[in-house]
């Protein structure tokens, strides 16, 4: 898989949106997007990675693996995500 930074930059340019627009849609700052695209080693929360995967229609597991999460951590994240979706559907 390509570096996360390159992948995000490519996907963003394919959608023809600015860093500021992506940041607004995901709920992060444009400087955060810039750091991610430049592969700066910053702590990136799971929620941000999940939002990016969903927005760009990327494989969540691949993105989380590439960022350094273990398969066990990813399975826990996916279980929590399913539970969260159940809660959202109820309310």
Backbone as ProteinMPNN parsed JSONL, in Angstrom:
{"seq_chain_A": "XXXXXXXXXXXXXXXXXXXXXXXXXXXXXXXXXXXXXXXXXXXXXXXXXXXXXXXXXXXXXXXXXXXXXXXXXXXXXXXXXXXXXXXXXXX", "coords_chain_A": {"N_chain_A": [[0.845, -1.191, 0.0], [0.444, 2.303, -0.67], [2.056, 5.147, 0.914], [0.306, 6.618, 3.667], [0.036, 9.379, 3.555], [0.512, 9.995, 0.818], [-1.582, 8.56, -0.334], [-3.864, 9.852, 0.784], [-3.515, 12.436, -0.237], [-3.668, 11.913, -3.007], [-6.317, 10.878, -3.19], [-7.761, 13.095, -2.282], [-7.133, 15.009, -4.223], [-8.202, 13.701, -6.447], [-10.894, 13.947, -5.866], [-11.039, 16.583, -6.15], [-10.932, 18.573, -4.091], [-10.104, 21.037, -1.627], [-7.566, 21.223, 0.975], [-8.628, 22.538, 3.152], [-11.378, 22.193, 2.729], [-11.641, 19.395, 2.889], [-10.82, 19.082, 5.53], [-12.886, 20.445, 6.853], [-15.076, 18.812, 6.223], [-14.375, 16.418, 7.476], [-13.902, 17.172, 10.039], [-11.59, 18.198, 11.216], [-8.55, 20.186, 11.541], [-7.175, 22.171, 8.831], [-4.431, 22.223, 8.87], [-3.832, 19.88, 10.131], [-4.635, 18.035, 8.195], [-2.715, 18.677, 6.293], [-0.365, 17.866, 7.622], [-0.86, 15.115, 7.806], [-0.87, 14.429, 5.077], [1.766, 14.947, 4.475], [3.003, 12.937, 5.724], [3.797, 13.316, 8.354], [4.735, 12.289, 11.547], [2.282, 12.095, 13.456], [-0.039, 11.823, 16.127], [-2.788, 10.127, 15.269], [-6.129, 9.904, 15.65], [-8.397, 7.137, 15.953], [-11.018, 7.674, 15.167], [-10.728, 9.772, 13.307], [-9.306, 8.444, 11.281], [-11.231, 6.527, 10.59], [-13.25, 8.205, 9.613], [-11.927, 9.342, 7.418], [-11.486, 7.029, 5.873], [-14.126, 6.308, 5.329], [-15.087, 8.607, 3.968], [-13.438, 8.686, 1.68], [-13.974, 6.227, 0.686], [-12.304, 4.029, 1.303], [-10.595, 0.986, 2.193], [-11.126, 0.21, 5.425], [-9.724, -1.46, 7.218], [-7.241, -1.815, 5.912], [-6.289, 0.84, 5.92], [-6.093, 1.393, 8.688], [-4.254, -0.59, 9.419], [-2.04, 0.237, 7.916], [-1.497, 2.585, 9.239], [-0.525, 1.638, 11.553], [-1.926, 0.157, 13.421], [-2.621, -2.911, 15.095], [-3.865, -6.128, 13.977], [-5.517, -7.219, 15.938], [-6.222, -4.948, 17.427], [-7.635, -3.59, 15.464], [-9.792, -5.316, 15.025], [-11.099, -5.016, 17.489], [-11.766, -2.322, 17.28], [-13.504, -2.41, 15.089], [-15.589, -3.939, 16.189], [-16.46, -2.19, 18.194], [-17.291, -0.097, 16.581], [-19.482, -1.241, 15.257], [-21.22, -1.586, 17.443], [-21.599, 1.075, 18.136], [-22.935, 2.012, 15.861], [-25.313, 0.583, 16.149], [-26.343, 1.817, 18.425], [-26.772, 4.396, 17.441], [-28.789, 3.888, 15.611], [-30.893, 3.189, 17.23], [-31.527, 5.472, 18.694]], "CA_chain_A": [[0.0, 0.0, 0.0], [1.177, 3.562, -0.697], [2.048, 5.816, 2.212], [-0.992, 7.227, 3.97], [0.058, 10.75, 3.063], [0.335, 9.994, -0.638], [-2.927, 8.07, -0.603], [-4.829, 10.909, 1.101], [-3.314, 13.511, -1.212], [-4.218, 11.443, -4.277], [-7.773, 10.803, -3.073], [-8.285, 14.464, -2.161], [-7.021, 15.648, -5.545], [-9.176, 13.037, -7.329], [-12.204, 14.53, -5.562], [-10.912, 18.003, -6.454], [-11.275, 19.418, -2.946], [-8.957, 21.633, -0.949], [-7.28, 20.721, 2.324], [-9.598, 23.164, 4.069], [-12.681, 21.561, 2.532], [-11.555, 18.058, 3.482], [-10.778, 19.27, 6.985], [-14.24, 20.811, 7.298], [-15.952, 17.645, 6.088], [-13.957, 15.377, 8.409], [-13.956, 17.723, 11.396], [-10.238, 18.433, 11.724], [-7.994, 21.423, 10.982], [-6.477, 21.99, 7.55], [-3.022, 21.946, 9.161], [-3.802, 18.449, 10.451], [-4.665, 17.376, 6.883], [-1.403, 18.918, 5.692], [0.602, 16.996, 8.301], [-1.14, 13.734, 7.392], [-0.434, 14.263, 3.689], [3.231, 14.992, 4.444], [3.456, 11.792, 6.517], [4.361, 13.705, 9.641], [4.354, 11.32, 12.569], [1.391, 12.697, 14.432], [-0.999, 10.872, 16.669], [-4.04, 10.244, 14.539], [-7.148, 9.125, 16.317], [-9.139, 6.145, 15.19], [-12.194, 8.299, 14.578], [-10.292, 10.506, 12.111], [-9.004, 7.455, 10.241], [-12.503, 5.952, 10.143], [-13.925, 9.216, 8.79], [-11.204, 9.433, 6.147], [-11.773, 5.809, 5.11], [-15.506, 6.378, 4.852], [-15.214, 9.694, 2.999], [-12.76, 8.33, 0.437], [-14.363, 4.858, 0.344], [-11.108, 3.201, 1.4], [-10.709, -0.163, 3.075], [-10.809, 0.648, 6.786], [-8.695, -2.325, 7.803], [-5.954, -1.484, 5.284], [-5.853, 2.157, 6.386], [-5.686, 1.267, 10.085], [-3.007, -1.38, 9.419], [-0.977, 1.095, 7.395], [-1.172, 3.593, 10.251], [0.207, 0.986, 12.636], [-2.77, -0.607, 14.333], [-2.521, -4.364, 14.915], [-5.12, -6.775, 13.565], [-6.336, -7.359, 17.135], [-6.78, -3.62, 17.716], [-8.607, -3.279, 14.416], [-10.989, -6.105, 15.307], [-11.78, -4.34, 18.602], [-12.312, -1.079, 16.737], [-14.661, -2.765, 14.257], [-16.667, -4.342, 17.098], [-16.963, -0.97, 18.817], [-17.975, 0.657, 15.53], [-20.785, -1.881, 15.064], [-22.036, -1.258, 18.609], [-21.919, 2.498, 18.019], [-23.956, 2.132, 14.819], [-26.561, 0.078, 16.75], [-26.827, 2.867, 19.321], [-27.269, 5.491, 16.612], [-30.045, 3.463, 14.976], [-31.933, 3.131, 18.257], [-31.912, 6.824, 19.122]], "C_chain_A": [[0.887, 1.25, 0.0], [1.199, 4.16, 0.701], [0.682, 6.479, 2.418], [-1.049, 8.642, 3.405], [-0.191, 10.836, 1.571], [-1.082, 9.581, -1.008], [-3.975, 9.154, -0.349], [-4.731, 12.063, 0.11], [-3.935, 13.133, -2.555], [-5.748, 11.422, -4.245], [-8.393, 12.202, -3.019], [-8.244, 15.159, -3.52], [-7.993, 15.019, -6.543], [-10.58, 13.596, -7.109], [-12.217, 16.04, -5.815], [-11.4, 18.895, -5.3], [-9.993, 19.906, -2.273], [-8.734, 20.956, 0.405], [-8.294, 21.272, 3.32], [-10.972, 22.514, 3.951], [-12.696, 20.155, 3.121], [-11.586, 18.163, 5.002], [-12.17, 19.58, 7.533], [-15.156, 19.584, 7.276], [-15.643, 16.547, 7.105], [-14.028, 15.868, 9.859], [-12.591, 17.869, 12.044], [-9.717, 19.73, 11.107], [-7.278, 21.135, 9.659], [-4.991, 21.727, 7.775], [-2.825, 20.472, 9.51], [-3.789, 17.646, 9.148], [-3.292, 17.496, 6.225], [-0.35, 17.993, 6.305], [0.391, 15.536, 7.912], [-0.615, 13.485, 5.982], [1.084, 14.271, 3.557], [3.855, 13.864, 5.255], [4.172, 12.182, 7.795], [3.867, 12.702, 10.67], [3.565, 12.036, 13.663], [0.431, 11.631, 14.924], [-2.335, 11.124, 15.988], [-5.059, 9.33, 15.194], [-7.879, 8.196, 15.375], [-10.318, 6.787, 14.479], [-11.841, 9.064, 13.306], [-10.006, 9.528, 10.977], [-10.277, 6.81, 9.706], [-13.26, 6.924, 9.244], [-13.258, 9.348, 7.427], [-11.5, 8.22, 5.269], [-13.184, 5.864, 4.52], [-15.654, 7.431, 3.752], [-14.616, 9.31, 1.642], [-13.092, 6.917, -0.038], [-13.14, 3.934, 0.26], [-11.38, 2.024, 2.314], [-10.22, 0.251, 4.46], [-9.669, -0.155, 7.384], [-7.315, -2.001, 7.231], [-5.416, -0.163, 5.812], [-5.354, 2.083, 7.827], [-4.396, 0.463, 10.209], [-1.829, -0.514, 8.988], [-0.553, 2.138, 8.434], [-0.511, 2.97, 11.481], [-0.632, 0.229, 13.646], [-2.627, -2.097, 14.028], [-3.878, -4.921, 14.496], [-6.066, -6.926, 14.759], [-6.999, -6.03, 17.498], [-7.874, -3.266, 16.706], [-9.903, -4.052, 14.638], [-11.788, -5.491, 16.46], [-12.447, -3.055, 18.133], [-13.57, -1.379, 15.92], [-15.845, -3.196, 15.111], [-17.298, -3.109, 17.742], [-17.754, -0.135, 17.819], [-19.374, 0.085, 15.281], [-21.732, -1.551, 16.217], [-22.489, 0.203, 18.547], [-23.024, 2.71, 16.983], [-25.305, 1.645, 15.336], [-27.18, 1.151, 17.625], [-27.426, 4.007, 18.514], [-28.614, 5.143, 15.965], [-31.195, 3.449, 15.98], [-32.437, 4.521, 18.597], [-32.401, 7.625, 18.002]], "O_chain_A": [[1.959, 1.25, 0.604], [0.446, 3.731, 1.575], [0.003, 6.847, 1.46], [-2.065, 9.053, 2.843], [-0.998, 11.643, 1.108], [-1.705, 10.178, -1.886], [-4.871, 9.356, -1.168], [-5.748, 12.602, -0.329], [-4.641, 13.934, -3.167], [-6.395, 11.899, -5.177], [-9.426, 12.455, -3.639], [-9.206, 15.816, -3.919], [-8.548, 15.718, -7.391], [-11.363, 13.705, -8.052], [-13.257, 16.692, -5.711], [-12.168, 19.835, -5.502], [-8.946, 19.264, -2.349], [-9.588, 20.224, 0.906], [-8.757, 20.563, 4.213], [-11.653, 22.307, 4.955], [-13.66, 19.768, 3.781], [-12.298, 17.415, 5.672], [-12.576, 19.035, 8.56], [-15.919, 19.357, 8.215], [-16.543, 15.83, 7.543], [-14.194, 15.075, 10.785], [-12.44, 17.692, 13.252], [-10.374, 20.31, 10.242], [-6.839, 20.014, 9.403], [-4.353, 21.071, 6.951], [-1.78, 19.891, 9.219], [-3.025, 16.69, 9.012], [-2.775, 16.527, 5.669], [0.461, 17.407, 5.587], [1.358, 14.801, 7.712], [0.01, 12.458, 5.719], [1.63, 13.67, 2.632], [5.07, 13.825, 5.453], [5.053, 11.463, 8.265], [2.699, 12.316, 10.655], [4.121, 12.51, 14.654], [0.133, 10.664, 14.223], [-2.929, 12.194, 16.118], [-4.858, 8.119, 15.276], [-7.967, 8.434, 14.171], [-10.589, 6.48, 13.318], [-12.584, 9.006, 12.326], [-10.417, 9.757, 9.84], [-10.393, 6.571, 8.504], [-13.842, 6.522, 8.236], [-13.935, 9.453, 6.405], [-11.738, 8.358, 4.069], [-13.4, 5.51, 3.361], [-16.277, 7.172, 2.722], [-15.205, 9.573, 0.594], [-12.556, 6.458, -1.046], [-12.964, 3.178, -0.696], [-12.304, 2.067, 3.126], [-9.052, 0.596, 4.643], [-8.754, 0.406, 7.987], [-6.335, -1.921, 7.972], [-4.229, -0.05, 6.119], [-4.309, 2.647, 8.152], [-3.534, 0.802, 11.02], [-0.767, -0.527, 9.61], [0.614, 2.524, 8.493], [0.001, 3.682, 12.344], [-0.101, -0.288, 14.629], [-2.525, -2.501, 12.87], [-4.906, -4.261, 14.645], [-7.279, -6.778, 14.611], [-8.182, -5.987, 17.834], [-8.911, -2.708, 17.068], [-10.991, -3.505, 14.46], [-13.017, -5.451, 16.41], [-13.564, -2.742, 18.544], [-14.579, -0.684, 16.046], [-16.987, -2.858, 14.797], [-18.521, -3.0, 17.825], [-18.769, 0.466, 18.172], [-20.336, 0.836, 15.115], [-22.909, -1.268, 15.994], [-23.634, 0.518, 18.871], [-23.943, 3.499, 17.205], [-26.337, 2.226, 15.0], [-28.389, 1.376, 17.581], [-28.481, 4.53, 18.872], [-29.471, 6.01, 15.796], [-32.347, 3.676, 15.608], [-33.638, 4.726, 18.768], [-32.767, 8.785, 18.186]]}, "name": "protein", "num_of_chains": 1, "seq": "XXXXXXXXXXXXXXXXXXXXXXXXXXXXXXXXXXXXXXXXXXXXXXXXXXXXXXXXXXXXXXXXXXXXXXXXXXXXXXXXXXXXXXXXXXX"}
